[in-house]
Amino acid sequence: MHTRQRRFTSILAGILMFSAGLSHSSVAIAEEIKVETVQSVVYDRHVKLGGTVIPFKEVTITAQHPGQINYIAGIEGDAFNAGTLLISTDDDSLRAQRKAAVAQWNQAAYAYQNAISQYNRELWSPTSEKGMPGMGLPNLMDQMFTKQMSDSMGYGDSDVEKRADLTNAMSRVKEAQAMMEAAKAQIDEIDVRLYDTKSTAPFDGVIVEKMVEAGDSVQPGQPLLVFAKSNHLSIELNVPVSLMHGIKKGQILKASIANRTAINVRVAQVFPVANGQQHTVKIKLDLPLGAPAAPGMYAEVSVSNAQSQNQAFPTVPASAIIKRGSMPTIFVYDPSTRLVNMKIIRTAKASNNGYLTVLSGLKEGEQFIANPPAKITSGLMLRNGQLVAAKKSDDDE
C-alpha cells in the first residue's frame, strides 16, 4: 500500500515538473520584435493650427424681386456647368408690365412721326403765311398788301411768327422723342428685372445648400441657393499675428485632413488686415486636386514657430507605449545584457504624426521595443528577434 502511494507521488511530481517546463518555454513570443533608438526633436519648432476646408469659390444666390419659385434645377450635390439655369421665379406680372411699356413706346413713336410731319409742313408751308378763308382775290390782296402794310407799320412781324411756329413744331417733335426714350428706358428696366428672375450657374460647380422649394414665395434679398466650385478646395486658417512673419504667399506647408496622412498645401492668399479682437490674420491655402477632403472638414496645418526655444525632447511612436493602469510605459532594451525592462514615462498630450513627446523617463540614444506584444513583461531577453525568458546562465553572461 505504501509502495503504491510513493509511486503515485513520484508520478505526480514528474507531471508537475513537465508542466513547469512547458510553462517556462511558453514565455517565448513568436512575433518578431523591432528595436529602435530614441530620437530628440525640438517640440515647439512647429505649431499646429486648426482650420476649415472651404470651396475655392462659393456664391449665395438670392431673390431679386418678390415672386413664387417655379423652377429648381436639382438638389444638394448635383453638379452643373457654367451658364446652366439653376432657379427661377414667376415673371407673369413683369411680362404684363413690359407689354404696357411697349404700348407706351408705340404711342410715343406715332406721336413722334406726327410731330415730324407737322414740323416739315410748317417748314415748307408756314401757317403764318396763310390768310383767312375767302375768295381768291381778297386772299391775294391780303397777302400782297395787308401783311406788308402791317409789317411796315409795326403791327406784326411775319418772320417772327414763322420762327415761333417752327419752334413750337420742333418742341412737339422733341417731346414725342422724349416720350419714346422714357418708354424705352422702362422696357429696358423691365428686361433687367425679367433677367433677374432666372439665376444661372456662374461657374462649374455643385449645389451645396438649397433653402427653398418650388412653390415657395420669396422676397428680395432672401437666400435661395448656395453654389460652390467643389473640385477645387482651400483651407481657411486664422493665424496668430506672432506667427505671421513666417508665412508668405506661395509657401508650401504641411496639412492633414481629418487626422489623415499629411499633404502639401500652398499659401494662396494672405489677408491684409488682422482681426482686432482675436489678433489673427486670415489666410487661404490651396489643396491639391483630388485631395481626400470635402467642404466643412476640419484641417490641421503645421506652421513654423519663430518664437521656438529650441528645447529638444525625446520622441517615440505612440504604438511603442503601453498603458499599465493609468501610467504610460515603454520597454527599453539594453544591448549589453540583451534584457528588456519596463520604464514609466510622462508624455505630452498631443501626438505629432503618430509620435509622442516624452517629457520624462527616457533619454535620447536609448533603445526601445517599437512593437511590444500585449504579454510583454520586464526581464525578458531579446534573442534573434524573439523575446524569451532569461535563464540564470544568460544573466551571468
Short mmCIF file of C-alpha atoms in Angstrom, two decimals:
data_model
loop_
_atom_site.label_atom_id
_atom_site.label_comp_id
_atom_site.label_asym_id
_atom_site.label_seq_id
_atom_site.Cartn_x
_atom_site.Cartn_y
_atom_site.Cartn_z
CA MET A 1 0.00 0.00 0.00
CA HIS A 2 2.75 2.42 0.93
CA THR A 3 4.68 1.41 -2.19
CA ARG A 4 1.75 2.33 -4.46
CA GLN A 5 1.35 5.70 -2.72
CA ARG A 6 5.03 6.51 -3.20
CA ARG A 7 4.75 5.62 -6.93
CA PHE A 8 1.70 7.90 -7.34
CA THR A 9 3.53 10.74 -5.59
CA SER A 10 6.57 10.39 -7.85
CA ILE A 11 4.38 10.30 -11.00
CA LEU A 12 2.52 13.47 -9.88
CA ALA A 13 5.82 15.25 -9.21
CA GLY A 14 7.01 14.32 -12.69
CA ILE A 15 3.86 15.72 -14.26
CA LEU A 16 4.25 18.98 -12.34
CA MET A 17 7.90 19.31 -13.40
CA PHE A 18 6.93 18.70 -17.04
CA SER A 19 4.17 21.31 -16.79
CA ALA A 20 6.62 23.77 -15.28
CA GLY A 21 8.98 23.16 -18.18
CA LEU A 22 6.19 23.83 -20.66
CA SER A 23 5.21 26.97 -18.80
CA HIS A 24 8.80 28.20 -18.83
CA SER A 25 9.25 27.58 -22.53
CA SER A 26 5.93 29.24 -23.42
CA VAL A 27 7.29 32.61 -22.34
CA ALA A 28 8.92 32.89 -25.76
CA ILE A 29 6.89 35.24 -28.02
CA ALA A 30 6.82 34.28 -31.68
CA GLU A 31 6.31 37.82 -33.04
CA GLU A 32 9.44 39.41 -34.49
CA ILE A 33 10.48 42.29 -32.28
CA LYS A 34 11.69 45.61 -33.66
CA VAL A 35 14.16 47.76 -31.76
CA GLU A 36 14.51 51.49 -32.41
CA THR A 37 16.64 54.27 -30.95
CA VAL A 38 15.15 57.27 -29.16
CA GLN A 39 15.48 60.48 -31.18
CA SER A 40 15.13 64.02 -29.84
CA VAL A 41 13.07 66.67 -31.60
CA VAL A 42 12.52 70.35 -30.86
CA TYR A 43 8.93 70.16 -29.70
CA ASP A 44 7.89 73.74 -30.41
CA ARG A 45 9.59 74.28 -33.77
CA HIS A 46 6.23 73.91 -35.48
CA VAL A 47 2.77 74.81 -34.25
CA LYS A 48 -0.39 73.09 -35.44
CA LEU A 49 -3.33 75.36 -36.18
CA GLY A 50 -6.88 74.22 -36.84
CA GLY A 51 -8.73 75.38 -39.94
CA THR A 52 -11.71 74.51 -42.12
CA VAL A 53 -11.89 73.15 -45.66
CA ILE A 54 -13.84 75.55 -47.88
CA PRO A 55 -14.70 75.61 -51.59
CA PHE A 56 -12.37 77.55 -53.86
CA LYS A 57 -15.41 79.62 -54.89
CA GLU A 58 -18.80 79.90 -53.25
CA VAL A 59 -21.76 82.15 -54.03
CA THR A 60 -25.15 82.61 -52.40
CA ILE A 61 -27.94 83.17 -54.91
CA THR A 62 -30.66 85.47 -53.56
CA ALA A 63 -34.07 86.59 -54.82
CA GLN A 64 -34.04 89.90 -56.71
CA HIS A 65 -37.77 90.62 -56.68
CA PRO A 66 -40.88 89.20 -54.96
CA GLY A 67 -42.48 86.19 -56.56
CA GLN A 68 -43.00 82.45 -56.44
CA ILE A 69 -40.35 79.83 -57.18
CA ASN A 70 -41.36 77.93 -60.31
CA TYR A 71 -38.15 76.00 -61.13
CA ILE A 72 -35.20 74.46 -59.26
CA ALA A 73 -32.58 72.56 -61.26
CA GLY A 74 -31.66 69.97 -58.62
CA ILE A 75 -30.75 69.15 -55.04
CA GLU A 76 -27.63 69.31 -52.91
CA GLY A 77 -24.71 67.56 -54.56
CA ASP A 78 -25.95 67.93 -58.14
CA ALA A 79 -23.27 69.32 -60.48
CA PHE A 80 -23.92 71.86 -63.24
CA ASN A 81 -21.86 73.59 -65.91
CA ALA A 82 -21.45 77.35 -66.07
CA GLY A 83 -24.48 79.07 -67.60
CA THR A 84 -26.98 76.36 -66.63
CA LEU A 85 -30.29 77.64 -65.24
CA LEU A 86 -30.37 76.85 -61.51
CA ILE A 87 -33.53 78.53 -60.20
CA SER A 88 -36.24 80.92 -61.41
CA THR A 89 -39.30 82.79 -60.14
CA ASP A 90 -42.57 83.54 -61.93
CA ASP A 91 -42.49 86.59 -64.25
CA ASP A 92 -46.14 86.96 -65.34
CA SER A 93 -46.58 90.40 -63.75
CA LEU A 94 -43.33 91.66 -65.26
CA ARG A 95 -44.31 90.48 -68.73
CA ALA A 96 -47.63 92.33 -68.39
CA GLN A 97 -45.74 95.47 -67.39
CA ARG A 98 -43.48 95.04 -70.39
CA LYS A 99 -46.47 94.85 -72.75
CA ALA A 100 -47.81 98.09 -71.27
CA ALA A 101 -44.40 99.75 -71.68
CA VAL A 102 -44.18 98.59 -75.31
CA ALA A 103 -47.64 100.07 -75.96
CA GLN A 104 -46.47 103.40 -74.50
CA TRP A 105 -43.41 103.29 -76.73
CA ASN A 106 -45.59 102.67 -79.80
CA GLN A 107 -47.86 105.57 -78.82
CA ALA A 108 -44.83 107.83 -78.41
CA ALA A 109 -43.49 106.63 -81.77
CA TYR A 110 -46.75 107.57 -83.52
CA ALA A 111 -46.69 110.98 -81.83
CA TYR A 112 -43.08 111.43 -82.93
CA GLN A 113 -43.90 110.64 -86.55
CA ASN A 114 -46.83 113.05 -86.47
CA ALA A 115 -44.67 115.78 -84.91
CA ILE A 116 -42.05 115.30 -87.64
CA SER A 117 -44.74 115.67 -90.31
CA GLN A 118 -46.12 118.81 -88.68
CA TYR A 119 -42.64 120.29 -88.45
CA ASN A 120 -41.90 119.61 -92.12
CA ARG A 121 -45.23 121.15 -93.14
CA GLU A 122 -44.50 124.22 -91.02
CA LEU A 123 -41.05 124.44 -92.54
CA TRP A 124 -42.24 124.35 -96.17
CA SER A 125 -45.71 125.82 -95.77
CA PRO A 126 -45.72 128.19 -92.79
CA THR A 127 -49.03 128.71 -91.06
CA SER A 128 -48.27 132.42 -90.59
CA GLU A 129 -48.36 132.99 -94.35
CA LYS A 130 -51.86 131.64 -94.77
CA GLY A 131 -54.71 134.18 -94.84
CA MET A 132 -58.24 133.97 -93.66
CA PRO A 133 -60.56 131.85 -95.74
CA GLY A 134 -62.21 133.75 -98.50
CA MET A 135 -62.40 134.38 -102.21
CA GLY A 136 -59.27 134.24 -104.26
CA LEU A 137 -58.94 137.98 -104.85
CA PRO A 138 -59.37 139.13 -101.21
CA ASN A 139 -56.91 136.50 -100.04
CA LEU A 140 -54.41 137.60 -102.66
CA MET A 141 -54.88 141.24 -101.68
CA ASP A 142 -54.36 140.30 -98.03
CA GLN A 143 -51.08 138.54 -98.78
CA MET A 144 -49.78 141.34 -101.03
CA PHE A 145 -50.88 144.45 -99.20
CA THR A 146 -52.29 143.84 -95.71
CA LYS A 147 -49.36 141.81 -94.28
CA GLN A 148 -46.82 144.09 -95.91
CA MET A 149 -48.52 147.19 -94.51
CA SER A 150 -48.74 145.58 -91.04
CA ASP A 151 -45.01 144.77 -91.03
CA SER A 152 -44.11 148.32 -92.17
CA MET A 153 -46.42 149.98 -89.65
CA GLY A 154 -45.11 147.83 -86.75
CA TYR A 155 -48.31 145.83 -86.17
CA GLY A 156 -46.65 142.44 -86.78
CA ASP A 157 -43.61 140.53 -88.00
CA SER A 158 -44.19 137.55 -90.26
CA ASP A 159 -40.62 136.22 -89.79
CA VAL A 160 -41.01 136.15 -86.03
CA GLU A 161 -44.32 134.33 -86.36
CA LYS A 162 -42.74 131.85 -88.72
CA ARG A 163 -39.85 131.13 -86.35
CA ALA A 164 -42.26 130.79 -83.43
CA ASP A 165 -44.38 128.28 -85.33
CA LEU A 166 -41.27 126.29 -86.28
CA THR A 167 -40.05 126.31 -82.68
CA ASN A 168 -43.45 125.11 -81.49
CA ALA A 169 -43.41 122.29 -84.03
CA MET A 170 -39.87 121.30 -83.06
CA SER A 171 -40.83 121.22 -79.37
CA ARG A 172 -43.58 118.74 -80.18
CA VAL A 173 -41.01 116.61 -82.03
CA LYS A 174 -38.65 116.63 -79.05
CA GLU A 175 -41.48 115.97 -76.62
CA ALA A 176 -42.53 112.90 -78.60
CA GLN A 177 -38.90 111.79 -78.81
CA ALA A 178 -38.52 112.11 -75.03
CA MET A 179 -41.66 110.02 -74.54
CA MET A 180 -40.13 107.32 -76.75
CA GLU A 181 -36.89 107.36 -74.75
CA ALA A 182 -38.79 107.15 -71.45
CA ALA A 183 -40.80 104.19 -72.71
CA LYS A 184 -37.61 102.51 -73.98
CA ALA A 185 -35.92 103.02 -70.60
CA GLN A 186 -38.93 101.47 -68.88
CA ILE A 187 -38.75 98.48 -71.22
CA ASP A 188 -35.02 98.08 -70.51
CA GLU A 189 -35.66 98.20 -66.76
CA ILE A 190 -38.32 95.52 -67.02
CA ASP A 191 -36.00 93.39 -69.17
CA VAL A 192 -33.35 93.57 -66.43
CA ARG A 193 -35.92 92.52 -63.84
CA LEU A 194 -37.02 89.68 -66.11
CA TYR A 195 -33.39 88.59 -66.40
CA ASP A 196 -33.09 88.63 -62.61
CA THR A 197 -35.96 86.16 -62.27
CA LYS A 198 -33.60 83.48 -63.61
CA SER A 199 -30.30 82.61 -61.91
CA THR A 200 -27.67 80.63 -63.80
CA ALA A 201 -24.52 78.88 -62.62
CA PRO A 202 -21.65 81.42 -62.59
CA PHE A 203 -19.07 78.62 -62.92
CA ASP A 204 -18.82 74.83 -62.99
CA GLY A 205 -19.83 73.58 -59.57
CA VAL A 206 -22.40 71.89 -57.35
CA ILE A 207 -25.37 72.93 -55.25
CA VAL A 208 -24.13 72.97 -51.66
CA GLU A 209 -27.31 74.09 -49.93
CA LYS A 210 -30.90 74.64 -51.04
CA MET A 211 -33.04 76.96 -48.90
CA VAL A 212 -36.35 76.94 -50.83
CA GLU A 213 -38.61 74.59 -52.73
CA ALA A 214 -40.69 75.04 -55.88
CA GLY A 215 -43.86 76.95 -55.00
CA ASP A 216 -42.33 78.96 -52.14
CA SER A 217 -42.95 82.70 -52.12
CA VAL A 218 -39.80 84.77 -51.77
CA GLN A 219 -38.90 88.39 -51.12
CA PRO A 220 -35.97 90.44 -52.45
CA GLY A 221 -32.71 89.55 -50.70
CA GLN A 222 -33.91 86.14 -49.49
CA PRO A 223 -31.23 83.42 -49.92
CA LEU A 224 -32.24 80.69 -52.36
CA LEU A 225 -29.20 78.51 -53.10
CA VAL A 226 -25.53 78.16 -52.19
CA PHE A 227 -23.45 77.17 -55.22
CA ALA A 228 -19.78 76.21 -54.92
CA LYS A 229 -16.81 75.14 -57.03
CA SER A 230 -16.11 71.97 -55.08
CA ASN A 231 -13.49 70.34 -57.32
CA HIS A 232 -11.03 72.99 -56.14
CA LEU A 233 -10.79 73.20 -52.35
CA SER A 234 -8.96 75.51 -49.95
CA ILE A 235 -8.25 75.66 -46.24
CA GLU A 236 -9.25 78.78 -44.35
CA LEU A 237 -6.93 79.39 -41.41
CA ASN A 238 -6.70 82.09 -38.74
CA VAL A 239 -3.03 82.53 -37.83
CA PRO A 240 -1.89 84.40 -34.69
CA VAL A 241 -0.11 87.62 -35.51
CA SER A 242 3.05 86.38 -33.75
CA LEU A 243 3.39 83.57 -36.34
CA MET A 244 2.60 85.60 -39.45
CA HIS A 245 6.12 86.78 -40.33
CA GLY A 246 7.00 83.16 -41.11
CA ILE A 247 4.21 82.82 -43.69
CA LYS A 248 4.45 84.11 -47.25
CA LYS A 249 2.27 83.81 -50.33
CA GLY A 250 3.26 80.77 -52.39
CA GLN A 251 4.86 79.00 -49.42
CA ILE A 252 4.32 75.23 -49.10
CA LEU A 253 3.06 73.96 -45.72
CA LYS A 254 2.07 70.59 -44.33
CA ALA A 255 -1.58 69.89 -43.56
CA SER A 256 -3.68 66.91 -42.51
CA ILE A 257 -7.40 66.46 -43.17
CA ALA A 258 -9.45 64.57 -40.57
CA ASN A 259 -6.23 63.20 -38.98
CA ARG A 260 -5.09 61.54 -42.20
CA THR A 261 -1.68 61.49 -43.86
CA ALA A 262 -0.02 64.89 -44.21
CA ILE A 263 -0.28 66.58 -47.61
CA ASN A 264 1.34 69.67 -49.10
CA VAL A 265 -0.74 72.85 -49.33
CA ARG A 266 0.17 76.19 -50.88
CA VAL A 267 -0.46 79.61 -49.35
CA ALA A 268 -2.75 81.22 -51.94
CA GLN A 269 -3.93 84.37 -50.16
CA VAL A 270 -2.90 86.37 -47.12
CA PHE A 271 -5.48 88.90 -45.97
CA PRO A 272 -4.02 92.38 -45.47
CA VAL A 273 -5.89 93.22 -42.26
CA ALA A 274 -5.73 91.44 -38.90
CA ASN A 275 -8.74 90.72 -36.70
CA GLY A 276 -8.66 93.35 -33.97
CA GLN A 277 -10.46 91.16 -31.43
CA GLN A 278 -8.75 87.81 -31.97
CA HIS A 279 -5.40 89.25 -33.14
CA THR A 280 -5.23 86.79 -36.01
CA VAL A 281 -4.73 87.07 -39.76
CA LYS A 282 -6.84 85.03 -42.16
CA ILE A 283 -5.04 83.07 -44.85
CA LYS A 284 -6.22 80.65 -47.54
CA LEU A 285 -4.27 77.60 -48.65
CA ASP A 286 -4.91 75.66 -51.86
CA LEU A 287 -5.36 71.90 -51.58
CA PRO A 288 -4.04 69.69 -54.39
CA LEU A 289 -6.57 68.34 -56.88
CA GLY A 290 -8.11 65.08 -55.73
CA ALA A 291 -7.28 65.63 -52.07
CA PRO A 292 -9.48 63.46 -49.79
CA ALA A 293 -11.47 66.36 -48.39
CA ALA A 294 -14.87 68.00 -48.54
CA PRO A 295 -16.13 71.46 -47.57
CA GLY A 296 -16.61 71.78 -43.83
CA MET A 297 -13.97 69.22 -42.83
CA TYR A 298 -11.52 70.00 -40.04
CA ALA A 299 -7.90 70.52 -41.10
CA GLU A 300 -4.65 70.97 -39.21
CA VAL A 301 -1.80 72.99 -40.69
CA SER A 302 1.76 72.95 -39.37
CA VAL A 303 3.22 76.46 -39.15
CA SER A 304 6.81 77.40 -38.28
CA ASN A 305 7.20 78.88 -34.81
CA ALA A 306 9.67 81.74 -34.90
CA GLN A 307 9.46 82.02 -31.09
CA SER A 308 10.70 78.46 -30.55
CA GLN A 309 13.02 77.96 -27.55
CA ASN A 310 14.78 75.13 -29.44
CA GLN A 311 14.32 72.81 -26.47
CA ALA A 312 14.62 69.19 -27.61
CA PHE A 313 12.65 66.30 -26.10
CA PRO A 314 12.75 62.57 -26.86
CA THR A 315 10.03 61.31 -29.18
CA VAL A 316 8.76 57.76 -29.60
CA PRO A 317 5.98 56.20 -31.68
CA ALA A 318 2.66 56.09 -29.90
CA SER A 319 2.49 52.38 -30.77
CA ALA A 320 5.53 51.71 -28.54
CA ILE A 321 3.73 52.90 -25.42
CA ILE A 322 1.67 50.51 -23.30
CA LYS A 323 -0.68 51.64 -20.55
CA ARG A 324 -0.14 49.92 -17.23
CA GLY A 325 -3.13 51.13 -15.28
CA SER A 326 -3.20 54.87 -15.89
CA MET A 327 0.55 55.20 -16.39
CA PRO A 328 2.19 55.13 -19.83
CA THR A 329 5.12 52.73 -20.00
CA ILE A 330 7.76 51.79 -22.54
CA PHE A 331 10.08 48.78 -22.69
CA VAL A 332 13.74 49.67 -23.14
CA TYR A 333 16.38 47.30 -24.46
CA ASP A 334 19.90 47.01 -23.05
CA PRO A 335 22.17 45.71 -25.83
CA SER A 336 24.91 44.78 -23.34
CA THR A 337 22.70 42.32 -21.46
CA ARG A 338 20.03 41.85 -24.15
CA LEU A 339 17.42 42.32 -21.43
CA VAL A 340 14.15 44.20 -21.77
CA ASN A 341 12.87 46.31 -18.88
CA MET A 342 9.82 48.46 -18.38
CA LYS A 343 10.04 52.20 -17.73
CA ILE A 344 7.29 54.55 -16.63
CA ILE A 345 7.34 57.76 -18.67
CA ARG A 346 5.43 61.03 -18.87
CA THR A 347 4.29 62.17 -22.30
CA ALA A 348 2.76 65.27 -23.83
CA LYS A 349 -0.96 65.17 -24.53
CA ALA A 350 -0.86 65.80 -28.28
CA SER A 351 0.75 63.47 -30.81
CA ASN A 352 2.58 64.63 -33.93
CA ASN A 353 2.19 62.30 -36.94
CA GLY A 354 1.88 59.27 -34.65
CA TYR A 355 4.79 60.26 -32.37
CA LEU A 356 4.60 61.35 -28.74
CA THR A 357 6.94 63.75 -26.98
CA VAL A 358 8.41 62.21 -23.81
CA LEU A 359 8.74 64.77 -21.05
CA SER A 360 10.49 62.49 -18.53
CA GLY A 361 11.60 58.89 -18.04
CA LEU A 362 13.52 58.43 -21.29
CA LYS A 363 16.75 59.76 -22.79
CA GLU A 364 17.97 60.28 -26.31
CA GLY A 365 20.00 57.31 -27.56
CA GLU A 366 18.22 54.67 -25.50
CA GLN A 367 16.83 51.71 -27.39
CA PHE A 368 13.23 50.59 -27.03
CA ILE A 369 10.82 47.96 -28.30
CA ALA A 370 8.88 49.59 -31.13
CA ASN A 371 6.17 46.91 -31.36
CA PRO A 372 5.71 45.50 -27.84
CA PRO A 373 3.42 42.44 -27.64
CA ALA A 374 0.48 42.56 -25.27
CA LYS A 375 2.06 39.95 -22.90
CA ILE A 376 5.47 41.61 -22.68
CA THR A 377 6.98 41.90 -19.19
CA SER A 378 10.23 43.09 -17.67
CA GLY A 379 13.13 40.66 -17.51
CA LEU A 380 12.64 39.04 -20.89
CA MET A 381 15.60 38.59 -23.20
CA LEU A 382 15.76 39.53 -26.87
CA ARG A 383 17.39 36.74 -28.84
CA ASN A 384 17.32 36.52 -32.65
CA GLY A 385 14.40 38.94 -32.85
CA GLN A 386 12.34 36.95 -30.32
CA LEU A 387 11.52 37.63 -26.68
CA VAL A 388 12.33 34.66 -24.47
CA ALA A 389 12.58 34.11 -20.76
CA ALA A 390 16.02 34.92 -19.38
CA LYS A 391 17.83 31.96 -17.74
CA LYS A 392 20.33 32.37 -14.97
CA SER A 393 23.16 31.29 -17.23
CA ASP A 394 22.12 34.03 -19.68
CA ASP A 395 22.12 36.59 -16.86
CA ASP A 396 25.60 35.53 -15.81
CA GLU A 397 26.85 36.00 -19.33
#
